[in-house]
Short mmCIF file of C-alpha atoms and ligand atoms in Angstrom, two decimals:
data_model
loop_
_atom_site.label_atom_id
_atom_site.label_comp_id
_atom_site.label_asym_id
_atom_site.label_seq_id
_atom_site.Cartn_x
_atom_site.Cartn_y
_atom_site.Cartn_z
CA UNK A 15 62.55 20.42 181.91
CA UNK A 16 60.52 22.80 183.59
CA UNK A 17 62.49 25.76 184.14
CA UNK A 18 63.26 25.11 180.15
CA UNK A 19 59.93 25.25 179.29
CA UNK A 20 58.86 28.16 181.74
CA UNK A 21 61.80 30.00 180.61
CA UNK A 22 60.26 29.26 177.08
CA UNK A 23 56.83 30.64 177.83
CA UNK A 24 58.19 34.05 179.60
CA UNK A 25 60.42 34.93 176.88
CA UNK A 26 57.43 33.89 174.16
CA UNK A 27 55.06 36.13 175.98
CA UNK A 28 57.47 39.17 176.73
CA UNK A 29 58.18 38.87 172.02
CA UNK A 30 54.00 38.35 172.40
CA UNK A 31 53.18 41.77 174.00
CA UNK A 32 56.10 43.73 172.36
CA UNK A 33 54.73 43.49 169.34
CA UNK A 34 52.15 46.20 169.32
CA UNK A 35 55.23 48.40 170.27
CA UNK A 36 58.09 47.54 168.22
CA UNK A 37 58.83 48.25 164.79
CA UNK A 38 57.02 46.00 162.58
CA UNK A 39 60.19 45.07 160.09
CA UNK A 40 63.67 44.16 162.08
CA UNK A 41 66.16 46.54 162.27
CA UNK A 42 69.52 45.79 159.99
CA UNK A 43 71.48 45.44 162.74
CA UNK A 44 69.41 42.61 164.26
CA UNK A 45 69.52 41.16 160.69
CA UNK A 46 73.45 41.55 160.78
CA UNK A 47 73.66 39.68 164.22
CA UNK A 48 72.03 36.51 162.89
CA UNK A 49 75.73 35.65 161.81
CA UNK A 50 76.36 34.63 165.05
CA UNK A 51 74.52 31.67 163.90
CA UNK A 52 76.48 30.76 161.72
CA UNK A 53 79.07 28.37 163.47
CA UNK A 54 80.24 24.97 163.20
CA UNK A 55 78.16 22.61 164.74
CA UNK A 56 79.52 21.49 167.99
CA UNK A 57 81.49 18.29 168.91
CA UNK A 58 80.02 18.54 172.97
CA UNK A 59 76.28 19.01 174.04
CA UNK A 60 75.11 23.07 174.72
CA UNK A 61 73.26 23.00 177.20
CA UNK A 62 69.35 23.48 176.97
CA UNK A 63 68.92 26.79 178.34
CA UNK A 64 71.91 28.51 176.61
CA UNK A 65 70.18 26.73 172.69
CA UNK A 66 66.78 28.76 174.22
CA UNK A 67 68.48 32.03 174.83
CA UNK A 68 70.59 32.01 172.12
CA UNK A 69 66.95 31.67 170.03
CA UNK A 70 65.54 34.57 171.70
CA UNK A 71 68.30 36.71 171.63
CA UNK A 72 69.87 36.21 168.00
CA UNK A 73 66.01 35.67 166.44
CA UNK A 74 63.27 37.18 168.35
CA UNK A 75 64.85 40.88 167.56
CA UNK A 76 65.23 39.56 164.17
CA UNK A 77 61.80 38.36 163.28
CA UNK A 78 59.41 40.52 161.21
CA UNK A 79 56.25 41.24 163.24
CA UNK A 80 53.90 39.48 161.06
CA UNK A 81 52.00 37.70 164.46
CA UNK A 82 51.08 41.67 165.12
CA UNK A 83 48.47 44.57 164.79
CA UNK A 84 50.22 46.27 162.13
CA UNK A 85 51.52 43.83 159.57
CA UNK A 86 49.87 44.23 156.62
CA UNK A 87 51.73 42.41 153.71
CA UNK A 88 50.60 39.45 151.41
CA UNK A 89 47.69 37.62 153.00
CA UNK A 90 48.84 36.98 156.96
CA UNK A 91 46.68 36.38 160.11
CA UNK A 92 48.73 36.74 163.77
CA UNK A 93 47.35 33.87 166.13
CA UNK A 94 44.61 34.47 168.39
CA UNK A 95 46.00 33.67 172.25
CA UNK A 96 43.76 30.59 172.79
CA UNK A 97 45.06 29.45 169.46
CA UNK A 98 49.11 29.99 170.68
CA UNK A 99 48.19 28.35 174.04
CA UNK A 100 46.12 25.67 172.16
CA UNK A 101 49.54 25.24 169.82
CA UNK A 102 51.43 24.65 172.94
CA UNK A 103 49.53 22.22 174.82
CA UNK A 104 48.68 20.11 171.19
CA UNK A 105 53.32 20.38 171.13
CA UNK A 106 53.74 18.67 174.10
CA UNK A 107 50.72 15.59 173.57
CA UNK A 108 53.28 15.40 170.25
CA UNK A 109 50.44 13.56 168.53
CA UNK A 110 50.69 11.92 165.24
CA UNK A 111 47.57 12.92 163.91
CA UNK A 112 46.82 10.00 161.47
CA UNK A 113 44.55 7.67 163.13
CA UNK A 114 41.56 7.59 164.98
CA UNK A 115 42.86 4.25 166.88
CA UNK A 116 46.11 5.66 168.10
CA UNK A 117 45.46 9.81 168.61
CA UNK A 118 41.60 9.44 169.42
CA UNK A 119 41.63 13.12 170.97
CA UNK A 120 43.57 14.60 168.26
CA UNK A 121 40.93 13.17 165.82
CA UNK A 122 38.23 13.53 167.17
CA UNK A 123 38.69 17.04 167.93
CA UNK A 124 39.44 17.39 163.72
CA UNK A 125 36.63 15.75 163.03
CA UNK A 126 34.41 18.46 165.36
CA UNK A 127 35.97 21.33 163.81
CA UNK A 128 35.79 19.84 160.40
CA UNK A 129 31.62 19.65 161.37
CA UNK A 130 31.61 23.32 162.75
CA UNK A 131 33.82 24.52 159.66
CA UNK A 132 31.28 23.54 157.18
CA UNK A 133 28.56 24.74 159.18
CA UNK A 134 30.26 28.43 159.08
CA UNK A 135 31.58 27.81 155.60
CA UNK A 136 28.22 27.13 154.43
CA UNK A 137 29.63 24.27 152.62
CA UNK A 138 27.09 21.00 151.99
CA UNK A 139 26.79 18.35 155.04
CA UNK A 140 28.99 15.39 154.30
CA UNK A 141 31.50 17.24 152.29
CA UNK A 142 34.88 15.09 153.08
CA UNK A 143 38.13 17.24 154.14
CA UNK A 144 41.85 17.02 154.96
CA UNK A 145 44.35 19.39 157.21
CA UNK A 146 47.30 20.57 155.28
CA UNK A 147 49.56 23.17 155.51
CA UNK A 148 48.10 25.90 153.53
CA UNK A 149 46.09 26.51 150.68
CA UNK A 150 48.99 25.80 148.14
CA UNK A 151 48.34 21.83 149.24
CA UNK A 152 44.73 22.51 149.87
CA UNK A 153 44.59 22.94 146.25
CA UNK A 154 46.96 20.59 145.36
CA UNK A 155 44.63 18.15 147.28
CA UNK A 156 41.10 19.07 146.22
CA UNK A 157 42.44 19.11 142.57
CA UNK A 158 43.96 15.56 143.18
CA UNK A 159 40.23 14.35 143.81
CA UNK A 160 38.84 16.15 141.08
CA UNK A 161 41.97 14.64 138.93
CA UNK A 162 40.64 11.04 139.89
CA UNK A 163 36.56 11.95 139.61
CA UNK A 164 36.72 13.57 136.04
CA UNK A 165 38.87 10.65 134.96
CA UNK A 166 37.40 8.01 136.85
CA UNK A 167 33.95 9.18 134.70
CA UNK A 168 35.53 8.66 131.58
CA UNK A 169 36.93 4.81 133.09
CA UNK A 170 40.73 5.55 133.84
CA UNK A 171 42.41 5.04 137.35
CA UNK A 172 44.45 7.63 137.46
CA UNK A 173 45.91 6.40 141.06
CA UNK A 174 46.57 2.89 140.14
CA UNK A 175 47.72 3.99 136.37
CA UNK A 176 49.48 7.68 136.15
CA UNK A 177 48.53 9.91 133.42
CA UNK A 178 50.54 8.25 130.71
CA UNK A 179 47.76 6.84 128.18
CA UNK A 180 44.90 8.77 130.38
CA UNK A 181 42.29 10.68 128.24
CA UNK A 182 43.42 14.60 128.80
CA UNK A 183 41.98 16.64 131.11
CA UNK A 184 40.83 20.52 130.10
CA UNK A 185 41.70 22.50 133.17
CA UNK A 186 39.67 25.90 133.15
CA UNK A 187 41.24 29.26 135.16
CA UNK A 188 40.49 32.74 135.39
CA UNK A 189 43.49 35.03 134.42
CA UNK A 190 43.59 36.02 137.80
CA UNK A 191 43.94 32.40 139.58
CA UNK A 192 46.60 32.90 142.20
CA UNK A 193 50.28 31.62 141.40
CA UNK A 194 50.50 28.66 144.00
CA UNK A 195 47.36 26.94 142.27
CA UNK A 196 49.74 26.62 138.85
CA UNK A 197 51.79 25.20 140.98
CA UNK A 198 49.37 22.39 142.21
CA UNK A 199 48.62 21.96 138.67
CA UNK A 200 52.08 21.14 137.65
CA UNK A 201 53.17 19.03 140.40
CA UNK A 202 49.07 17.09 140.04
CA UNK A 203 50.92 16.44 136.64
CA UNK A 204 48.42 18.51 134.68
CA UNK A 205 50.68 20.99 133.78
CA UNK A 206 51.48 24.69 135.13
CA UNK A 207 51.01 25.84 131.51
CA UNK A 208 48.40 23.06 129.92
CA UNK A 209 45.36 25.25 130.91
CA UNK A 210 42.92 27.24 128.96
CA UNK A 211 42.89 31.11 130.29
CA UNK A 212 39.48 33.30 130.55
CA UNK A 213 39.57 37.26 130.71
CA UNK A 214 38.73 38.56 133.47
CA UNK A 215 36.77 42.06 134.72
CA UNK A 216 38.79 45.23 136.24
CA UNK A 217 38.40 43.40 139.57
CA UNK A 218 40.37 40.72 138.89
CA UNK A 219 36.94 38.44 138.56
CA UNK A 220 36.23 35.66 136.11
CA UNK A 221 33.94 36.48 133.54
CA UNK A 222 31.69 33.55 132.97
CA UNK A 223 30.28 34.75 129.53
CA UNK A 224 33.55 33.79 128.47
CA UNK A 225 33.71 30.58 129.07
CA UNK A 226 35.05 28.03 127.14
CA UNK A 227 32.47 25.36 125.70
CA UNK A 228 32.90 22.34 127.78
CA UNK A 229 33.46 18.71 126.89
CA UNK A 230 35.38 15.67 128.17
CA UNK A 231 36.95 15.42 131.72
CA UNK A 232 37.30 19.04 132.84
CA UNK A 233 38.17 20.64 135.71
CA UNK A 234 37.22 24.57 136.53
CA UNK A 235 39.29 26.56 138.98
CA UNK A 236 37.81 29.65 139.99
CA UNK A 237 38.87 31.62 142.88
CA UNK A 238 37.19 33.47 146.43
CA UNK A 239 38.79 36.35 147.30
CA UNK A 240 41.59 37.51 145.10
CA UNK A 241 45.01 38.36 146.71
CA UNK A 242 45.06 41.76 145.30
CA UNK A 243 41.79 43.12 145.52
CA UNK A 244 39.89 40.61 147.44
CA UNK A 245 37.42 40.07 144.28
CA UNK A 246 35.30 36.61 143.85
CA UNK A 247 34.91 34.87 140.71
CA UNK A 248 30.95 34.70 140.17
CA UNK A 249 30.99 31.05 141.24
CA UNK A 250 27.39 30.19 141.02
CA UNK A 251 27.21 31.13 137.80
CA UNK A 252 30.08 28.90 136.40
CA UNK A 253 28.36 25.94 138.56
CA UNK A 254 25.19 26.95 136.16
CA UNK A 255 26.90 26.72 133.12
CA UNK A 256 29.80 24.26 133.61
CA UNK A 257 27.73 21.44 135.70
CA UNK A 258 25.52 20.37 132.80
CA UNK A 259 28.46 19.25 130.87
CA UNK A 260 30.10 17.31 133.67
CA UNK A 261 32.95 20.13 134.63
CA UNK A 262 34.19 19.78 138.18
CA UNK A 263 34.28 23.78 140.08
CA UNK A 264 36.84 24.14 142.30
CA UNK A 265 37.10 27.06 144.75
CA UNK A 266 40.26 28.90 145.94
CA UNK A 267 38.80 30.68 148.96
CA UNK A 268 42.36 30.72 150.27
CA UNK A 269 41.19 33.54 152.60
CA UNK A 270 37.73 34.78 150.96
CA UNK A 271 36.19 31.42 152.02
CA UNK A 272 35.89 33.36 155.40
CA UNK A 273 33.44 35.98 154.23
CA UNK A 274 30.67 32.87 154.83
CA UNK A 275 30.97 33.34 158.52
CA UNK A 276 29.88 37.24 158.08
CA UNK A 277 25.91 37.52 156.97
CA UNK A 278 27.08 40.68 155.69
CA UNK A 279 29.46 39.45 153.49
CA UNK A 280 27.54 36.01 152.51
CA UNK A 281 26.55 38.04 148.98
CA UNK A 282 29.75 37.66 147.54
CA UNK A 283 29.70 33.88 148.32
CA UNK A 284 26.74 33.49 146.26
CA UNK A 285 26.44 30.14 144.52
CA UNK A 286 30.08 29.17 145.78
CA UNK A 287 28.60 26.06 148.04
CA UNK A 288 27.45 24.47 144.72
CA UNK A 289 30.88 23.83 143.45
CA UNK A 290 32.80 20.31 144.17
CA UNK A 291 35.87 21.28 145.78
CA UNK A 292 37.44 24.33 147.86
CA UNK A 293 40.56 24.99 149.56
CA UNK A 294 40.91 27.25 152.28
CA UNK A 295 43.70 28.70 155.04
CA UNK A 296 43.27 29.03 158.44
CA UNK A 297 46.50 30.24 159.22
CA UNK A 298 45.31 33.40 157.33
CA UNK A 299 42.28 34.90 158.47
CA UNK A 300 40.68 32.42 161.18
CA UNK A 301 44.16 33.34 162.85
CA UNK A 302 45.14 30.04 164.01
CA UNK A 303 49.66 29.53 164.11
CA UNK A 304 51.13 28.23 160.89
CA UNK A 305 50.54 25.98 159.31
CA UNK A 306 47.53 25.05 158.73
CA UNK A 307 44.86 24.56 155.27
CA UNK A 308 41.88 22.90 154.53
CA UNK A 309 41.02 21.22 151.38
CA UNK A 310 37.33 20.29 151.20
CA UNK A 311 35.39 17.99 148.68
CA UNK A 312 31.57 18.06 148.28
CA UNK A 313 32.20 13.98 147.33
CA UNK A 314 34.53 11.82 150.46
CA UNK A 315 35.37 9.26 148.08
CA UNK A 316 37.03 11.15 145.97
CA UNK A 317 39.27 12.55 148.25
CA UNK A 318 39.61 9.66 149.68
CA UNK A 319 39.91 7.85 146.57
CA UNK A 320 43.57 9.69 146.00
CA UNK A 321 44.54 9.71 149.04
CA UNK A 322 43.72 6.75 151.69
CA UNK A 323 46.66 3.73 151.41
CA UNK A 324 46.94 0.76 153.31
CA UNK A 325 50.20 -0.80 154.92
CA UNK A 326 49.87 -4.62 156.92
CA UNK A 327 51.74 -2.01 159.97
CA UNK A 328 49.05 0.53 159.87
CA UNK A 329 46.06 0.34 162.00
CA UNK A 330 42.84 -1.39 160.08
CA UNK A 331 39.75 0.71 159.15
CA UNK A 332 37.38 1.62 162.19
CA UNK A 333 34.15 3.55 162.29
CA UNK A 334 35.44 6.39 163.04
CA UNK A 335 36.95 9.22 160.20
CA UNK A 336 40.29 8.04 159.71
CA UNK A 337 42.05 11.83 158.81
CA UNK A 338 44.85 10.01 156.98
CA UNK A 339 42.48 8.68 154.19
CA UNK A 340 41.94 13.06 153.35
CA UNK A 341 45.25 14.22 153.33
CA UNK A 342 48.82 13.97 151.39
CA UNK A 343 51.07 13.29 154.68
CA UNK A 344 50.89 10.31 156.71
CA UNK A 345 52.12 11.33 159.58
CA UNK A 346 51.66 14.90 160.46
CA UNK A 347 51.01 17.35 163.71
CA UNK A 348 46.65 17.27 164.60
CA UNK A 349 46.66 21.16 163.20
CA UNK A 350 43.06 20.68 164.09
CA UNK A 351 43.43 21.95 167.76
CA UNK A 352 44.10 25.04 167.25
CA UNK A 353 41.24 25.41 164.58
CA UNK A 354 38.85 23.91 167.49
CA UNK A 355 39.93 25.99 170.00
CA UNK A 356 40.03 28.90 167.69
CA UNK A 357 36.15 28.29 166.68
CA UNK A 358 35.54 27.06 170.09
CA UNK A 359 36.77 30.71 171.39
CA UNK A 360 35.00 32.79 169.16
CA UNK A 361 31.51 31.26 168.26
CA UNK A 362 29.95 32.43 165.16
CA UNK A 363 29.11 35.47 166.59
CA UNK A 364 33.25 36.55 167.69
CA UNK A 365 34.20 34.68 164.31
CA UNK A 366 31.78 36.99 162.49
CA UNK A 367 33.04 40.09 164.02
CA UNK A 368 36.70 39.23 163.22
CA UNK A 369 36.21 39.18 159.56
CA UNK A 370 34.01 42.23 159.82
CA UNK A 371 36.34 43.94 161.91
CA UNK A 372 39.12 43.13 159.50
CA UNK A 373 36.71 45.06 156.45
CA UNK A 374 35.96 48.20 158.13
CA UNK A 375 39.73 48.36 158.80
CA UNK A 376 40.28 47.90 154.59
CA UNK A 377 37.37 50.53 154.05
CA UNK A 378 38.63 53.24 156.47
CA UNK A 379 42.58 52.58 154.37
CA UNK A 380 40.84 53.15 151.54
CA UNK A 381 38.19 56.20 153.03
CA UNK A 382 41.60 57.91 154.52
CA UNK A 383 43.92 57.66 151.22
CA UNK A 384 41.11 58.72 148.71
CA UNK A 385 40.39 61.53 150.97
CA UNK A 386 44.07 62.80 150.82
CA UNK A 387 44.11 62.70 147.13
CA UNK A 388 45.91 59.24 146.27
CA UNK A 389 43.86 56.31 144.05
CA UNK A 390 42.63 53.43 145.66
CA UNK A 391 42.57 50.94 142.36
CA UNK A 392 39.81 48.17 143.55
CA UNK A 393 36.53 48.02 145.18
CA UNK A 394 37.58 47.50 148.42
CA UNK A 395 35.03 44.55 148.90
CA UNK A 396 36.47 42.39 151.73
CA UNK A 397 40.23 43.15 153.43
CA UNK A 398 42.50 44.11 150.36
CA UNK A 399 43.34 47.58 149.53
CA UNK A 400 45.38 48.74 146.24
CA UNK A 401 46.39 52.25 146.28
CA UNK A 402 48.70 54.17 144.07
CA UNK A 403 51.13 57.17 145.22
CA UNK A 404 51.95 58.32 141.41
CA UNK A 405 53.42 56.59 139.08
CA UNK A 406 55.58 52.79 140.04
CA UNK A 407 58.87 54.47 141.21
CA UNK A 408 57.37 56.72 143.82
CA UNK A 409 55.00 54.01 145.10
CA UNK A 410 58.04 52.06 145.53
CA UNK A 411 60.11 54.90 147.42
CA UNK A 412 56.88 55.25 149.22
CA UNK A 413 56.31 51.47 150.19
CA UNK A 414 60.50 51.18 151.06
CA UNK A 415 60.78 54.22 153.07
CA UNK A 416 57.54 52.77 154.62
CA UNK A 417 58.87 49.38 155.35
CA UNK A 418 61.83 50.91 157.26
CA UNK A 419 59.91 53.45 158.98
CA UNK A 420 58.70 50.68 160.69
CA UNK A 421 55.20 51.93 161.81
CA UNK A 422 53.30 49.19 159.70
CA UNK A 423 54.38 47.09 157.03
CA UNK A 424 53.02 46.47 153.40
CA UNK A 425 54.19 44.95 150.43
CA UNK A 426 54.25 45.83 146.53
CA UNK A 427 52.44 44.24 143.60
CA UNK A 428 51.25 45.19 140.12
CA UNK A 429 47.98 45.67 139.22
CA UNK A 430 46.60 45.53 135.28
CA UNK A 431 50.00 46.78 134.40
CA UNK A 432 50.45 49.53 137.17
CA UNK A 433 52.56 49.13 140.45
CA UNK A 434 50.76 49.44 143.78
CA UNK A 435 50.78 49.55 147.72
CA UNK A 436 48.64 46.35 148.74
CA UNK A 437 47.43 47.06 152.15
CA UNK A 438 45.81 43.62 153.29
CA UNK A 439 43.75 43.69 157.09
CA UNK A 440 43.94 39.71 158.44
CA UNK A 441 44.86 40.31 161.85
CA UNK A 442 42.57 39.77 165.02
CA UNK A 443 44.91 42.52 167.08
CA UNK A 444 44.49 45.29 164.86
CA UNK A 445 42.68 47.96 166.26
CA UNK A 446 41.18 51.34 165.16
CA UNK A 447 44.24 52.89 166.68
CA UNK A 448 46.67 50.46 164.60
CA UNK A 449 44.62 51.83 161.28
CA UNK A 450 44.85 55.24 162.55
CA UNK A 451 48.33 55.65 163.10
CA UNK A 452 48.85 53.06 160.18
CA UNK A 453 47.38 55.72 158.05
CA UNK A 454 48.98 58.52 159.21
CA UNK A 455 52.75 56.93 158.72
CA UNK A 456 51.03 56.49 155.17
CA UNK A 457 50.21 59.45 154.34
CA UNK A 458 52.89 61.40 156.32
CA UNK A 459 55.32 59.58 153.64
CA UNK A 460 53.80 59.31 150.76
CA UNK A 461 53.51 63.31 151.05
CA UNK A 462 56.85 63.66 151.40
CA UNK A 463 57.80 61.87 148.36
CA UNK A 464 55.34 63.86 146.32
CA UNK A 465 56.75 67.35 147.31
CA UNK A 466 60.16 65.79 145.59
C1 LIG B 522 43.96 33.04 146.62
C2 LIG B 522 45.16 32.37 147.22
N1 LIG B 522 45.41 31.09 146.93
C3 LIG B 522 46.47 30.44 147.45
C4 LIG B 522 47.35 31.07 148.30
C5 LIG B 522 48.51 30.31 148.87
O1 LIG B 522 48.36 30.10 150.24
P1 LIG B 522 49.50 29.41 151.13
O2 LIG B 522 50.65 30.37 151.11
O3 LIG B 522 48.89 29.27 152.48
O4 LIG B 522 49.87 28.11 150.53
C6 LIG B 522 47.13 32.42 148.63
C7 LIG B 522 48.06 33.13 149.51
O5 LIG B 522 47.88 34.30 149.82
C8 LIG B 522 46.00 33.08 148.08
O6 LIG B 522 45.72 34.36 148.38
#
């Protein structure tokens, strides 16, 4: 076992420091060789080196370098180093993380970084919270206990008796509200499609003079930090005039819930610790290893309410937070660890310069391409950059020939009707240099295809 597992760590740390050095996006020819897994599974035992190099040799070359400086597609954090050996460490214990009784380290170290995370959060003391594995079930869970609180007020059990019969529920979004939390809608059973939609600004932001007048058991989804360009629905304001008629606010800071930890960033988080529920990631920008969400709810019980069950095998209530009553899974891994050892690691002040870091990274994208002529399409507020090359078939030559250039990496969207080059900062290795030279495979491209 422990030549395995030191073999393990020497090939993990030789893919570890290649990264700032390879080419972000695997080559096709490493793609092509992944057919060499494709066999018949064996009748005899391999043995457990030859599974281990067969890993590293067939997958490490083929793996995108998303845990690096230079990735800069959808919305991806690498993993800080205490966080990877934290990850390791947390493998081996093999903890189930349900119960206080049976994994009392594994809890009790979620239930200190659940305590430090809504101190940096700014989120209200007492708020009750769940690990999950991103913020597509962080939503799914915070909207489960806002499910049973809105319909709960209005005298229906919506955990003992389903929706059939239940009065309806008015969900609220913004246009903008990212595509996994339609899909928490639809599996919560309230439909992907059964909401009511309000415009939105240029940013992407919700515009809360538009609001629909509010009555009945209703549920408001706003959103922190738009995947595009970062924007935040004007939360506190939606509190203000939703509240009053008994509307649950729920957040979607999937990675925008981080600008709390930044004073300089706390203005665009104004208001956003009045709502009821958020849902966060920390597998994106607190860089911890996948997978790993938070779903938070200003009231326990009602997280608890449609979650917690009871079996005559499982271990009876103790005093302690039991972090199966918060979450869908019974049995899961404690992702807590590496939160604690990430939080432990930085302190507010490292934490704070992370995200910061990550912002002047967007704003010099955005400061380089504007200077060399191309549009930068949003305010670059927080880590998101949109910029434009011409019109959608040249920004896509540009973002392809990018993409196999293999300096950085970034992905495509479209933008109020116009294709763009998202350029999205998350990663604690990425350094002025990356940026620089980043920037200059940019440009150095997207000049090229210009001249044609
Ligand atoms: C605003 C927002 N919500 C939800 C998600 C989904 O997160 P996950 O992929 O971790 O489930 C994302 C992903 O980027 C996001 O940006």
């Amino acid at each position: 076992m422990r030549h395995l597992l030191e073999e393990s760590a020497r090939r993990a740390i030789s893919y570890l420091e290649g990264l700032g050095t390879r080419k972000v996006a695997p080559s096709p020819e490493a793609i092509a060789k992944l057919a060499a897994l494709d066999e018949p599974l064996g009748e005899q035992p391999s043995p457990p080196d030859s599974v281990i190099s067969m890993l590293d040799e067939v997958c490490s070359p083929a793996s995108m370098a998303m845990a690096g400086p230079r990735f800069f597609g959808f919305v991806i954090g690498g993993s800080l180093p205490v966080t990877v050996a934290a990850n390791w460490l947390a493998t081996a214990w093999d903890q189930n993380a349900a119960f206080y009784s049976v994994t009392p380290a594994a809890a009790m170290i979620e239930q200190v970084a659940l305590r430090w995370l809504l101190d940096i959060l700014r989120l209200p003391p007492g708020t009750g919270a769940g690990f999950v594995t991103g913020a597509t079930m962080a939503n799914f869970s915070a909207l489960a206990a806002a499910r049973h609180a809105v319909l709960s007020r209005a005298g229906w059990n919506v955990e003992a008796d389903g929706l059939f019969g239940a009065p309806p529920i008015t969900v609220v979004v913004g246009e903008e509200a990212h595509s996994t939390l339609f899909k928490s809608l639809g599996l919560l059973g309230l439909g992907r499609k059964r909401v009511v939609r309000v415009p939105v600004d240029a940013q992407g932001r919700m515009r809360a003079d538009a609001l629909p007048p509010i009555s009945g058991p209703t549920i408001v989804c706003t959103q922190a930090g738009n995947v595009n360009t970062g924007a935040f629905d004007p939360v506190g304001e939606v509190c203000e005039k939703v509240h009053a008629a008994g509307a649950w606010v729920h957040v979607d800071g999937a990675f925008g819930l981080w600008a709390a930890a930044s004073p300089a960033l706390a203005r665009l988080m104004a208001g956003v610790e009045n709502a009821d529920s958020w849902a966060t990631d920390a597998h994106k920008w607190l860089n911890v290893p996948y997978d790993c969400g938070l779903a938070f709810a200003r009231d326990p019980d009602a997280l608890r309410a449609a979650m917690a069950i009871t079996a005559d095998y499982l271990p009876a209530a103790v005093p302690q937070r039991r972090p199966s009553d918060f979450t869908p899974e019974l049995s899961r891994r404690a992702r807590g660890i590496e939160v604690w050892a990430a939080l432990k690691s930085l302190g507010r002040q490292g934490l704070a310069e992370m995200i910061e870091r990550s912002c002047r990274h967007a704003r010099r994208f955005a400061d380089g391409l504007r200077a060399a002529g191309f549009q930068v399409l949003n305010d670059v507020v927080l880590n998101q950059v949109l910029v434009v090359f011409g019109d959608a078939e040249r920004t896509d030559r540009v973002i392809a020939e990018l993409q196999t250039e293999g300096t950085c990496w970034c992905g495509s969207t479209v933008w109020q009707g116009r294709t763009a080059m998202r350029i999205s900062v998350s990663c604690w290795a990425t350094s002025e240099a990356d940026v620089e030279k980043s920037l200059e495979a940019m440009l150095r491209i997207a000049r090229k295809h210009a001249q044609k």
